[in-house]
Short mmCIF file of C-alpha atoms and ligand atoms in Angstrom, two decimals:
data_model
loop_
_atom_site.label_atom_id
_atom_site.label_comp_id
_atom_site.label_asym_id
_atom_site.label_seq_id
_atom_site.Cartn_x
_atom_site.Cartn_y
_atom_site.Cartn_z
CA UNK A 1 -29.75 5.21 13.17
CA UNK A 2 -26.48 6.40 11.37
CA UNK A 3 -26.14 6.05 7.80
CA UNK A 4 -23.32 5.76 5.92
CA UNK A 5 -22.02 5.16 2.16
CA UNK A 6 -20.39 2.39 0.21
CA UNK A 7 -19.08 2.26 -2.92
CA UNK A 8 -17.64 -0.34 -4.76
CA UNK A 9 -15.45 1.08 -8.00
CA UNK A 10 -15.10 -1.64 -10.41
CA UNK A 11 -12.97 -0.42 -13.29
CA UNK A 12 -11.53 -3.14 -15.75
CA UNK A 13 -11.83 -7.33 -15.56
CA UNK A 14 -9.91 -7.93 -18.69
CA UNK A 15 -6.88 -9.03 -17.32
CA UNK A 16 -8.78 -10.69 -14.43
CA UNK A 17 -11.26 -10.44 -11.92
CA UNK A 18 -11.49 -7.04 -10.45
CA UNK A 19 -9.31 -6.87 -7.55
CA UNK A 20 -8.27 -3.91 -4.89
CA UNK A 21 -8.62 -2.66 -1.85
CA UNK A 22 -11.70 -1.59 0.34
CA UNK A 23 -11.23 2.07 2.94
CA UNK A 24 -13.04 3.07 5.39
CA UNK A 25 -12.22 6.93 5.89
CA UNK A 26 -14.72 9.95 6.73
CA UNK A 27 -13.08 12.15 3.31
CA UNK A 28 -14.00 9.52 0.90
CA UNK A 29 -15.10 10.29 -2.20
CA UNK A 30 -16.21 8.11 -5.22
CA UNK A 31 -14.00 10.90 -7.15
CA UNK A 32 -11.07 9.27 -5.02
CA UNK A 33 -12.03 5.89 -5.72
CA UNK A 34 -12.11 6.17 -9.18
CA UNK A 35 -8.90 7.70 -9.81
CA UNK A 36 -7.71 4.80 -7.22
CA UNK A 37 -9.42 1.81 -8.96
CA UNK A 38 -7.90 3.48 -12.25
CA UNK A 39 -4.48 3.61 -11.20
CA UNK A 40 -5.13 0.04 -9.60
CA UNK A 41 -5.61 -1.56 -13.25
CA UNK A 42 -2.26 -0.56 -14.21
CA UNK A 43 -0.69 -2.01 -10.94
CA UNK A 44 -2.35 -4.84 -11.31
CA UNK A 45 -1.18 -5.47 -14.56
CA UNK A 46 2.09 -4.72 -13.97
CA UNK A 47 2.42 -7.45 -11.27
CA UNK A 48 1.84 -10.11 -13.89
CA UNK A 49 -0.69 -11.78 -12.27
CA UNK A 50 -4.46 -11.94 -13.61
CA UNK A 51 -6.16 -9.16 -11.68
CA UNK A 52 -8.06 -6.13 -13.03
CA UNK A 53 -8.64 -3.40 -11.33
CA UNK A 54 -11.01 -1.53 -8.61
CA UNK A 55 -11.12 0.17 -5.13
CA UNK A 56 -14.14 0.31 -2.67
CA UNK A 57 -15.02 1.21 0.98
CA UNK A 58 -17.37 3.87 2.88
CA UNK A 59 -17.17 7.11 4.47
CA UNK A 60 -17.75 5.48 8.09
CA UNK A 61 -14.98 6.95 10.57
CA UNK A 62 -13.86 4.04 12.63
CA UNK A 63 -12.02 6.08 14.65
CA UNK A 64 -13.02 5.57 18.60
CA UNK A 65 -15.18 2.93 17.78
CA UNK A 66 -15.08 -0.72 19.59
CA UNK A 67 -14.84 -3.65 18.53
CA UNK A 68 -18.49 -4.72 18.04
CA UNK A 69 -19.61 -1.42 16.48
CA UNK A 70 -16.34 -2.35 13.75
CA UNK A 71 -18.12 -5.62 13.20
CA UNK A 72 -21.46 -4.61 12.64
CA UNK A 73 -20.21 -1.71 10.25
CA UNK A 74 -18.64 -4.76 8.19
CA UNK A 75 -21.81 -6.83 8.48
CA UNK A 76 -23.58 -3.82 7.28
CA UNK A 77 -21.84 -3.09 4.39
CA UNK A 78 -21.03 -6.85 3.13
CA UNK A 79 -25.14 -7.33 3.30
CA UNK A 80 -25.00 -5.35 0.01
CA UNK A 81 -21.47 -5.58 -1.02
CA UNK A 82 -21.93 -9.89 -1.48
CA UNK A 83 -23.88 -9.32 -4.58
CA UNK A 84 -21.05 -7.66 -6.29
CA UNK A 85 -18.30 -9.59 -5.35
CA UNK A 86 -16.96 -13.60 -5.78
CA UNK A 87 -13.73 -15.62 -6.16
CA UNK A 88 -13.84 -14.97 -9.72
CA UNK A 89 -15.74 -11.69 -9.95
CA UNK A 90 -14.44 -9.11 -7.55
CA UNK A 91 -12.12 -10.25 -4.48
CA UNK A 92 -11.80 -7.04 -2.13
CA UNK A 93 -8.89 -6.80 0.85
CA UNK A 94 -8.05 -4.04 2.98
CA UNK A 95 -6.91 -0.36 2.90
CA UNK A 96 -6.73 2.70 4.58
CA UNK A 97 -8.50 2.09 7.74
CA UNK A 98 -9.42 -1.98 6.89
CA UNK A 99 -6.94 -4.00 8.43
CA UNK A 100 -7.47 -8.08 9.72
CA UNK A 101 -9.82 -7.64 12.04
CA UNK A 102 -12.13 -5.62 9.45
CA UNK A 103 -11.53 -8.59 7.10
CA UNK A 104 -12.33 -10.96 9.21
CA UNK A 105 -15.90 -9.83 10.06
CA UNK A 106 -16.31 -8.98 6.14
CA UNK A 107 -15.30 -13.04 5.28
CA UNK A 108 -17.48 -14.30 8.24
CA UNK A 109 -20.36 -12.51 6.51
CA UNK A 110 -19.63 -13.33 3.10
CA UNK A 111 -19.85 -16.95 4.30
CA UNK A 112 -22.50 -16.83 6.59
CA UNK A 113 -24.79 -15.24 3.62
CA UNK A 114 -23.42 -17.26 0.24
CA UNK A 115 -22.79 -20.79 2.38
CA UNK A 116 -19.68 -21.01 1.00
CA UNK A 117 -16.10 -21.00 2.43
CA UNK A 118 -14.05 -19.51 -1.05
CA UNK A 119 -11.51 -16.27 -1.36
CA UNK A 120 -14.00 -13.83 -2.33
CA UNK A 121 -11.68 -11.54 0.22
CA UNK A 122 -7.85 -11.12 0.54
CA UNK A 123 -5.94 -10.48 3.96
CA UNK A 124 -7.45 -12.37 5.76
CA UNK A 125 -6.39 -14.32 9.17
CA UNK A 126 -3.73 -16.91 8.51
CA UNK A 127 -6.02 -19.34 10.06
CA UNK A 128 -9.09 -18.93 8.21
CA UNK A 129 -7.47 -18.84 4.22
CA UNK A 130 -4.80 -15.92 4.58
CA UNK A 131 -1.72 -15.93 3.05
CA UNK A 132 1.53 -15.79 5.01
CA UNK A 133 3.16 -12.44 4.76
CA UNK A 134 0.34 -10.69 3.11
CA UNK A 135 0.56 -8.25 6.23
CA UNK A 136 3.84 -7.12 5.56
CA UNK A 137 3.84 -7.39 1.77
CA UNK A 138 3.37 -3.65 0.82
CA UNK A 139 5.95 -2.51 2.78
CA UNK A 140 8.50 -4.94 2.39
CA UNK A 141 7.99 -4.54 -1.29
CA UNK A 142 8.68 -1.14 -1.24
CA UNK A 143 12.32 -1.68 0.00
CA UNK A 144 12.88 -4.60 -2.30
CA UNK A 145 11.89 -2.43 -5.35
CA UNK A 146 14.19 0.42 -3.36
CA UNK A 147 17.04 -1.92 -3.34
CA UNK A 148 16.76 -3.04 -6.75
CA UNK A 149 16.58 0.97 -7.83
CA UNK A 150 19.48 1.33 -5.91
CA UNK A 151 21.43 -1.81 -7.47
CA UNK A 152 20.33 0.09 -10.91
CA UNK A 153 22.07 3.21 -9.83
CA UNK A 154 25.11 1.66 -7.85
CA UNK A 155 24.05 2.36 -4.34
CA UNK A 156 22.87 0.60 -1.45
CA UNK A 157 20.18 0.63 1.06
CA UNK A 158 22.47 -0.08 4.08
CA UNK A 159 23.35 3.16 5.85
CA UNK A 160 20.81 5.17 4.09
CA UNK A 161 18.44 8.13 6.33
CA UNK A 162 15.03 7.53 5.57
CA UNK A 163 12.38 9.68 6.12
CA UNK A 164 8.52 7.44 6.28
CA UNK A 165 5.12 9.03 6.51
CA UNK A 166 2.54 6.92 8.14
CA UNK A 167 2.25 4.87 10.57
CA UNK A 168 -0.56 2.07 9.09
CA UNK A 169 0.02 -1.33 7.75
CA UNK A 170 2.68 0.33 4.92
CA UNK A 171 4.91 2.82 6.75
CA UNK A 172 5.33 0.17 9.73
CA UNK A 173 6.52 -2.43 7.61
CA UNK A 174 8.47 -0.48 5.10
CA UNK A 175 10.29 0.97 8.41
CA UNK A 176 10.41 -2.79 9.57
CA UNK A 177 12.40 -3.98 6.13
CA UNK A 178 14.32 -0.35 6.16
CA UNK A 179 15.96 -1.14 9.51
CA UNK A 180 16.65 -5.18 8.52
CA UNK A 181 18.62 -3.85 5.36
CA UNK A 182 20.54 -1.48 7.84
CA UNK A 183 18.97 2.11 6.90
CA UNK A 184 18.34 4.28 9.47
CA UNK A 185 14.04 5.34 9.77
CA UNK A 186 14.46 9.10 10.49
CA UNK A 187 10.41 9.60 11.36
CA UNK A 188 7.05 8.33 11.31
CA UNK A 189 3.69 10.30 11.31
CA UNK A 190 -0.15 10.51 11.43
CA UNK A 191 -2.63 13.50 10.63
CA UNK A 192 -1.51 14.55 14.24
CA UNK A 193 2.52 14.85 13.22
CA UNK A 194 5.77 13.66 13.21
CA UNK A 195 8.46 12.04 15.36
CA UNK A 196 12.01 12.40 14.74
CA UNK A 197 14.88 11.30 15.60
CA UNK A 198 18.57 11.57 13.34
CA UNK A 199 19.84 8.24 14.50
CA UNK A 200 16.94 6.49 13.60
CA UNK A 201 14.67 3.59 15.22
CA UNK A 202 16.23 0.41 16.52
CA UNK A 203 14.32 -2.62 15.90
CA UNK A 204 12.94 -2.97 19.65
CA UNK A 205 11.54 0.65 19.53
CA UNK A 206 9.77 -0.36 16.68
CA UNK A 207 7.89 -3.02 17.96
CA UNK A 208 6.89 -0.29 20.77
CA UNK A 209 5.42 1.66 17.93
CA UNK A 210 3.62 -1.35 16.51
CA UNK A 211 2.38 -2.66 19.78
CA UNK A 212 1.00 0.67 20.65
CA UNK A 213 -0.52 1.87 17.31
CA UNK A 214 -1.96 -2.01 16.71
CA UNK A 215 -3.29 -2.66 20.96
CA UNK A 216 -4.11 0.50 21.79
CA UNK A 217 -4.79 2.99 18.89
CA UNK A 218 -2.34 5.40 20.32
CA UNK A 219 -1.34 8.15 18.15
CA UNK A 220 1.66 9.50 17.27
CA UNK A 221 2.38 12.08 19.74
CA UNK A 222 2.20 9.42 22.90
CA UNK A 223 4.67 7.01 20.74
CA UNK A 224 7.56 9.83 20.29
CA UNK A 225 6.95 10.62 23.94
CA UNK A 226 7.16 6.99 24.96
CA UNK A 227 10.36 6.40 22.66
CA UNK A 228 11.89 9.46 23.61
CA UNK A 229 11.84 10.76 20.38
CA UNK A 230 10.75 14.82 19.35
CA UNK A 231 7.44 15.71 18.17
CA UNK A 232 6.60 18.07 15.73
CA UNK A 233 2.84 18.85 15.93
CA UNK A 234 1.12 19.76 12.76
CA UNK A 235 4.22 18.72 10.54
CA UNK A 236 5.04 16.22 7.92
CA UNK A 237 8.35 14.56 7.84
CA UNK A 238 9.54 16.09 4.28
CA UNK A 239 11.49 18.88 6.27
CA UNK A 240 13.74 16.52 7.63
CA UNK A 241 17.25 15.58 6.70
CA UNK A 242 17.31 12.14 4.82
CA UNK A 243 18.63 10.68 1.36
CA UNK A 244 15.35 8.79 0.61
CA UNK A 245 11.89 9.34 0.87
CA UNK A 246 8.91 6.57 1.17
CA UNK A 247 5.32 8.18 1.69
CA UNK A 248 3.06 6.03 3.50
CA UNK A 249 0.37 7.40 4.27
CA UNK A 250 -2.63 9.21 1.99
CA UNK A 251 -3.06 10.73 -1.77
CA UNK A 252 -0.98 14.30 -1.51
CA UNK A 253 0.33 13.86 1.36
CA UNK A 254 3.65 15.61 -0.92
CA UNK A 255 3.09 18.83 -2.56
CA UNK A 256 5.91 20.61 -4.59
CA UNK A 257 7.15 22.53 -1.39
CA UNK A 258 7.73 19.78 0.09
CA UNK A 259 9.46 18.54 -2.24
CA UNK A 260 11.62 21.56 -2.59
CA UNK A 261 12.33 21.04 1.08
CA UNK A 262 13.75 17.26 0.25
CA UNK A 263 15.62 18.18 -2.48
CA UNK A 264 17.60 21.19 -0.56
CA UNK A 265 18.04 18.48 2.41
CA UNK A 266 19.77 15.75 0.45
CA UNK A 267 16.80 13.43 -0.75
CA UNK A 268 18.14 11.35 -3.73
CA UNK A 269 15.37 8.64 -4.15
CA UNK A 270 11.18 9.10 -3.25
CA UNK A 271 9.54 5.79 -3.71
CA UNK A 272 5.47 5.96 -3.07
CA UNK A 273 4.26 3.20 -0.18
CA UNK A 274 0.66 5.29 -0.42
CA UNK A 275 -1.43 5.31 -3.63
CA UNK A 276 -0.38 9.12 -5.43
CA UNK A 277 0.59 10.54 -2.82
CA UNK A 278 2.81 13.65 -4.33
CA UNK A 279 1.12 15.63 -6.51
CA UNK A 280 1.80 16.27 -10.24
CA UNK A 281 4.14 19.03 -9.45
CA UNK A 282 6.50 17.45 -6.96
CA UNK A 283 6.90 14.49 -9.21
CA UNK A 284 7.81 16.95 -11.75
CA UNK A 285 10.19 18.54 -9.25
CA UNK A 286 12.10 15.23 -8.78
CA UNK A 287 12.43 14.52 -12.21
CA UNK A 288 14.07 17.86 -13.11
CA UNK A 289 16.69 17.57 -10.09
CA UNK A 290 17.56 14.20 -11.43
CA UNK A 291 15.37 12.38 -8.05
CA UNK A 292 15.10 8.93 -8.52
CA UNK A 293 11.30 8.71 -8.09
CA UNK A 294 9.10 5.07 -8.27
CA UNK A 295 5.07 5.76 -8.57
CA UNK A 296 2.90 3.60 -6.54
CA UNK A 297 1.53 1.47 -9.24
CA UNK A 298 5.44 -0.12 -9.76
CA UNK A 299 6.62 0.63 -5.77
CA UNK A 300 3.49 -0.71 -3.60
CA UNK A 301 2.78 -3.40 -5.78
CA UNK A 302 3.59 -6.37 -3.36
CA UNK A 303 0.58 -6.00 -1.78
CA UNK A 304 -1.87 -6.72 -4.16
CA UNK A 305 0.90 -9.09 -5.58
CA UNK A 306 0.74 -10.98 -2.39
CA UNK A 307 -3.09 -10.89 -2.24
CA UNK A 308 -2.77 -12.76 -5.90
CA UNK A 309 -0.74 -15.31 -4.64
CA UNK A 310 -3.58 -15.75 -1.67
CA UNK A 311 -6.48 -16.04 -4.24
CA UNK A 312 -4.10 -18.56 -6.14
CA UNK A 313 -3.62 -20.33 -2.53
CA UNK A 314 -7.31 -20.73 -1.99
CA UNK A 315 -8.15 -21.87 -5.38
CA UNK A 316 -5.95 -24.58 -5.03
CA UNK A 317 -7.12 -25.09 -1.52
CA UNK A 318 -3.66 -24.95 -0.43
CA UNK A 319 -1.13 -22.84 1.89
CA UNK A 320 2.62 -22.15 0.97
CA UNK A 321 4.98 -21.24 3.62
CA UNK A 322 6.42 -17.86 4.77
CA UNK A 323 9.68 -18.45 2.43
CA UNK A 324 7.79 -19.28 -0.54
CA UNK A 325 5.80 -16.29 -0.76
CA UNK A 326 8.77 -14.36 0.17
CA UNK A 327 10.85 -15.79 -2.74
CA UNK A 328 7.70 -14.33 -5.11
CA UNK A 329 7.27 -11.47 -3.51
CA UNK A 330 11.12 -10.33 -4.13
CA UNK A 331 10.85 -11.92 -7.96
CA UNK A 332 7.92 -10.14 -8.67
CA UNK A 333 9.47 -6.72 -7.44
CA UNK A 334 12.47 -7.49 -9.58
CA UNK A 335 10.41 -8.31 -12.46
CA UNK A 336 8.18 -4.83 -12.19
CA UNK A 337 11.71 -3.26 -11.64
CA UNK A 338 12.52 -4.88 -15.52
CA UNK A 339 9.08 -3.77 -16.60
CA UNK A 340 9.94 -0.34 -15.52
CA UNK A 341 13.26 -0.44 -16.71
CA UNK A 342 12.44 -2.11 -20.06
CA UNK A 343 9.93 0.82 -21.05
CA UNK A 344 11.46 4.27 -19.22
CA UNK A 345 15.20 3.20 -19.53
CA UNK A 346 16.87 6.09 -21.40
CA UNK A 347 20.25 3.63 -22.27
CA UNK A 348 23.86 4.12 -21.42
CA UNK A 349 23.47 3.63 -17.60
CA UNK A 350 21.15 6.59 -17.50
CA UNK A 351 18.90 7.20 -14.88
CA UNK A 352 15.34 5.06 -15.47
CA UNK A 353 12.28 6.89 -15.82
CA UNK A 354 9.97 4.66 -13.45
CA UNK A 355 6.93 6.87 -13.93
CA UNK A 356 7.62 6.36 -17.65
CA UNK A 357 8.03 2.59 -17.06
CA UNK A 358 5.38 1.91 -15.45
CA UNK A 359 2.60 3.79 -17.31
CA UNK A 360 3.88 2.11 -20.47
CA UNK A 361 4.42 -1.39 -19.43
CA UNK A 362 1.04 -1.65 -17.16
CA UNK A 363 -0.84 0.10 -20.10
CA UNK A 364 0.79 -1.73 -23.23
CA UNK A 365 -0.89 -5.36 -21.44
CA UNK A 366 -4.50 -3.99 -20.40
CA UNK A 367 -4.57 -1.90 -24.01
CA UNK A 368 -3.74 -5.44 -25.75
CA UNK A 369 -5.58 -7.91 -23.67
CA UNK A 370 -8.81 -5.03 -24.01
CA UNK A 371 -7.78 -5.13 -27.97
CA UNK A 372 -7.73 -8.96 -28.36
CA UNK A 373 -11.16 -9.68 -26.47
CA UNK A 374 -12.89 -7.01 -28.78
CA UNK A 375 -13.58 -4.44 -25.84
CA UNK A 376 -12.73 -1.45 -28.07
P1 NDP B 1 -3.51 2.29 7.45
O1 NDP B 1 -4.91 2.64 7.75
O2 NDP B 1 -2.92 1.09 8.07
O3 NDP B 1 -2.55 3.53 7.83
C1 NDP B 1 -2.75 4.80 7.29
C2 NDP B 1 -1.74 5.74 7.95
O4 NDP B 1 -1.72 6.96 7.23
C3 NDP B 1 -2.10 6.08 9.38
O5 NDP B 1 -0.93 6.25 10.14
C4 NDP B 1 -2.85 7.40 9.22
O6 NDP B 1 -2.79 8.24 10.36
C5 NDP B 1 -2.06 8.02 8.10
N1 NDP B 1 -2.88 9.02 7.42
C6 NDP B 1 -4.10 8.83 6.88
N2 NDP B 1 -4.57 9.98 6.38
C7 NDP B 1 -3.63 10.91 6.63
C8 NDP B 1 -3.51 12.29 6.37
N3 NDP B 1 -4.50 12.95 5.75
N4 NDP B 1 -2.36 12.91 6.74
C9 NDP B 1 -1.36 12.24 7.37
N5 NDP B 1 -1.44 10.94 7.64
C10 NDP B 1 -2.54 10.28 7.29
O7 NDP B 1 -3.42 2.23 5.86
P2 NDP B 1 -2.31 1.50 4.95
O8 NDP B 1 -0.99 1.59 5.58
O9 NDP B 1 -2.85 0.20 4.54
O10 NDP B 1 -2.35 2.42 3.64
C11 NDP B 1 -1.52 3.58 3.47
C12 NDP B 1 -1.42 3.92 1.99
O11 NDP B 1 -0.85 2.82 1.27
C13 NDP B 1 -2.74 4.21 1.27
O12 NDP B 1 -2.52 5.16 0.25
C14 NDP B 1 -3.09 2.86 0.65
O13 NDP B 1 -3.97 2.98 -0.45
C15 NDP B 1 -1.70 2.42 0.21
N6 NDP B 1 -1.54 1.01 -0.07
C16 NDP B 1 -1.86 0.07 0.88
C17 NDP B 1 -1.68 -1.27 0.62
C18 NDP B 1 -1.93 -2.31 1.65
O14 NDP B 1 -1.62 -3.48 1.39
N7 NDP B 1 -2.42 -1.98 2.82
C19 NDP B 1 -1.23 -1.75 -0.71
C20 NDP B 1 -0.82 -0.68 -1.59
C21 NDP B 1 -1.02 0.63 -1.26
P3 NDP B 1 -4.12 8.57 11.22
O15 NDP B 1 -4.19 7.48 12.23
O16 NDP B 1 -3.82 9.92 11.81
O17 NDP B 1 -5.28 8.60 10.28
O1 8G0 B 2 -4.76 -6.56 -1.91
C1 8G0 B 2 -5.37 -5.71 -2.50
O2 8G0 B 2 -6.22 -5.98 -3.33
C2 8G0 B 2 -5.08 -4.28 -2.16
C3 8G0 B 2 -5.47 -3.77 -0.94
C4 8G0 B 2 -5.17 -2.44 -0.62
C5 8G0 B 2 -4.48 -1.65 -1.51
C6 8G0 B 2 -4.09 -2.19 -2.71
C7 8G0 B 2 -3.30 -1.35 -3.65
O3 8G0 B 2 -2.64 -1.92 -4.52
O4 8G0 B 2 -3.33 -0.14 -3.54
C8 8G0 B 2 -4.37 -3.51 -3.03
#
């Protein structure tokens, strides 16, 4: 038999009922999903909606597996996970290697062993209790909170070179919002590499890229080929020539070097899709060249925004339309853009401090609900 481990990291419920995402990656650590499900509490409360925090998921590689091994992985795991979790206790969704499909066997197990059809899980099918848009919520929240940085600062998004990392649920979308606003998506990656290309992906080679990484698992290397576009084995995108930066893909992903390398080639604005992924230093390194930089907690936020407004769906056994959650999903960007604003503003149209922001304003309303309920 093969054994694997699960963790569940539930951090703080005093804002709401824990609430993040679930990964399924060989490297994981419960050292990673604790500085995850921390970071998550801050998110969460700067979203304005009443989630705490956590992060789960197992060190199973579901790399090369089919479909029925997938499902009775998830089976596996939700046989313990279900007595941890609820519709007002812990509601999990996916992550790094969880996408629909993963959720879907999850939910089918969670109601096949509590006899009960609730949203203990977000993300999942439209069919079965998913909301609309939750798929592309991450990374079309990215570019909203990119546009209203931009806005801040005077600029635009349209015409913009933008380098992505990734090529998951997050980088795909982000590059699928990038290109509507008219920015050009310079490259895409996996652990393999990077494809690049200066004038950028048109819409119809990015629904190549989807239809290949989503049917077929491809990697990388056969989409650039199949696109035409160059391949750069063993590199990240952070050498190439772009004025913003969106990583997509994993925790440090960015180092200081890197950068180095995007400051010297024109990057003016880093926004994180992934969860932390530049390190200390090349946040630092932004900040001292005057790099607008947005941390995850304030930029990826629409995901787990989204997967609030599914849990609020369910509850009310209801199902709003595609619009409607898009309306939210751009007010709640704007308002975390505020939030941001409102605590790392430094007056006189100076640049905003967004790292700044957003540790203040997501702290200030877990540190006073924690305070009011008598925690500390
Ligand atoms: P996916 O599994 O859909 O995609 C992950 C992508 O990142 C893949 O292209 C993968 O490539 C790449 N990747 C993973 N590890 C590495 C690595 N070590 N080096 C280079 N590339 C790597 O995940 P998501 O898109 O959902 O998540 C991406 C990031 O966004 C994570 O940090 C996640 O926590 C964060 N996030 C996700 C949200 C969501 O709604 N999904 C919400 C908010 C944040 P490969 O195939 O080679 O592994
Ligand atoms: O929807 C969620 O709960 C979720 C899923 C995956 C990642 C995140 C995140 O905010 O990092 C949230």
């Amino acid at each position: 038999a093969q054994v694997n481990r699960g963790w569940r990291v539930q951090f703080n419920n005093a804002i709401g009922p824990y609430k993040g995402g679930l990964r399924f990656d060989p490297g994981l650590t419960e050292s990673v999903l604790k500085f995850l499900g921390f970071e998550q509490c801050f998110k969460n409360a700067l979203t304005g909606l009443p989630i705490g925090g956590a992060k789960g998921g197992a060190n199973f590689d579901p790399k090369g597996r089919s479909d029925d091994e997938i499902m009775r992985f998830c089976q596996a795991l939700m046989n313990q996970l279900v007595h941890y979790i609820g519709p007002n206790r812990d509601i999990p969704a996916g992550d790094i290697g969880v996408g629909q499909r993963e959720i879907g066997y999850l939910f089918g197990q969670y109601r096949t062993l509590t006899r009960e059809f609730v949203g203990a899980l977000t993300g999942k099918g439209v069919s079965f209790g998913g909301s609309e848009l939750r798929t592309e919520a991450t990374g079309y929240g990215v570019l909203y909170f990119v546009k209203d940085m931009l806005d801040r600062a005077g600029g635009d998004v349209d015409g913009q070179r933008i380098a992505i990392s990734g090529a998951g649920n997050v980088a795909l979308h982000a590059a699928e919002k990038a290109i509507a606003l008219g920015a050009r998506v310079v490259t895409l990656s996996d652990s393999g590499g990077t494809m690049h290309d200066a004038d950028g992906l048109e819409q119809e080679q990015l629904e190549t890229v989807k239809r290949m990484k989503q049917d077929r698992g491809c990697r990388i290397e056969q989409v650039a080929e199949e696109v035409g576009w160059d391949y750069r084995k063993g590199e990240t995108p952070w050498s190439a020539e772009c004025d913003i930066a969106l990583p997509c893909a994993t925790q440090n992903e960015l180092d200081s070097d890197d950068a180095k390398a995007l400051i010297d080639n024109g990057c003016r604005l880093v926004a994180e899709g992934a969860n932390m992924p530049c390190t200390a230093d090349a946040v630092d390194r932004f900040q001292d060249k005057g790099v607008l930089y947005a941390p995850g907690k304030a930029a990826n936020a629409g995901g787990v925004a989204v997967s609030g407004l599914e849990r609020a769906q369910n509850a009310q056994h209801l199902v709003w339309t595609r619009n409607r959650v898009d309306d939210e999903l751009q007010k709640i960007m704007r308002d975390i853009h505020d939030r941001c604003e409102r605590h790392g503003g430094n007056g006189d149209g100076r640049p905003v401090n967004y790292r700044r922001g957003a540790n203040i304003a997501g702290f200030e309303k877990l540190a006073d609900a924690m305070i009011a309920q008598g925690v500390l």
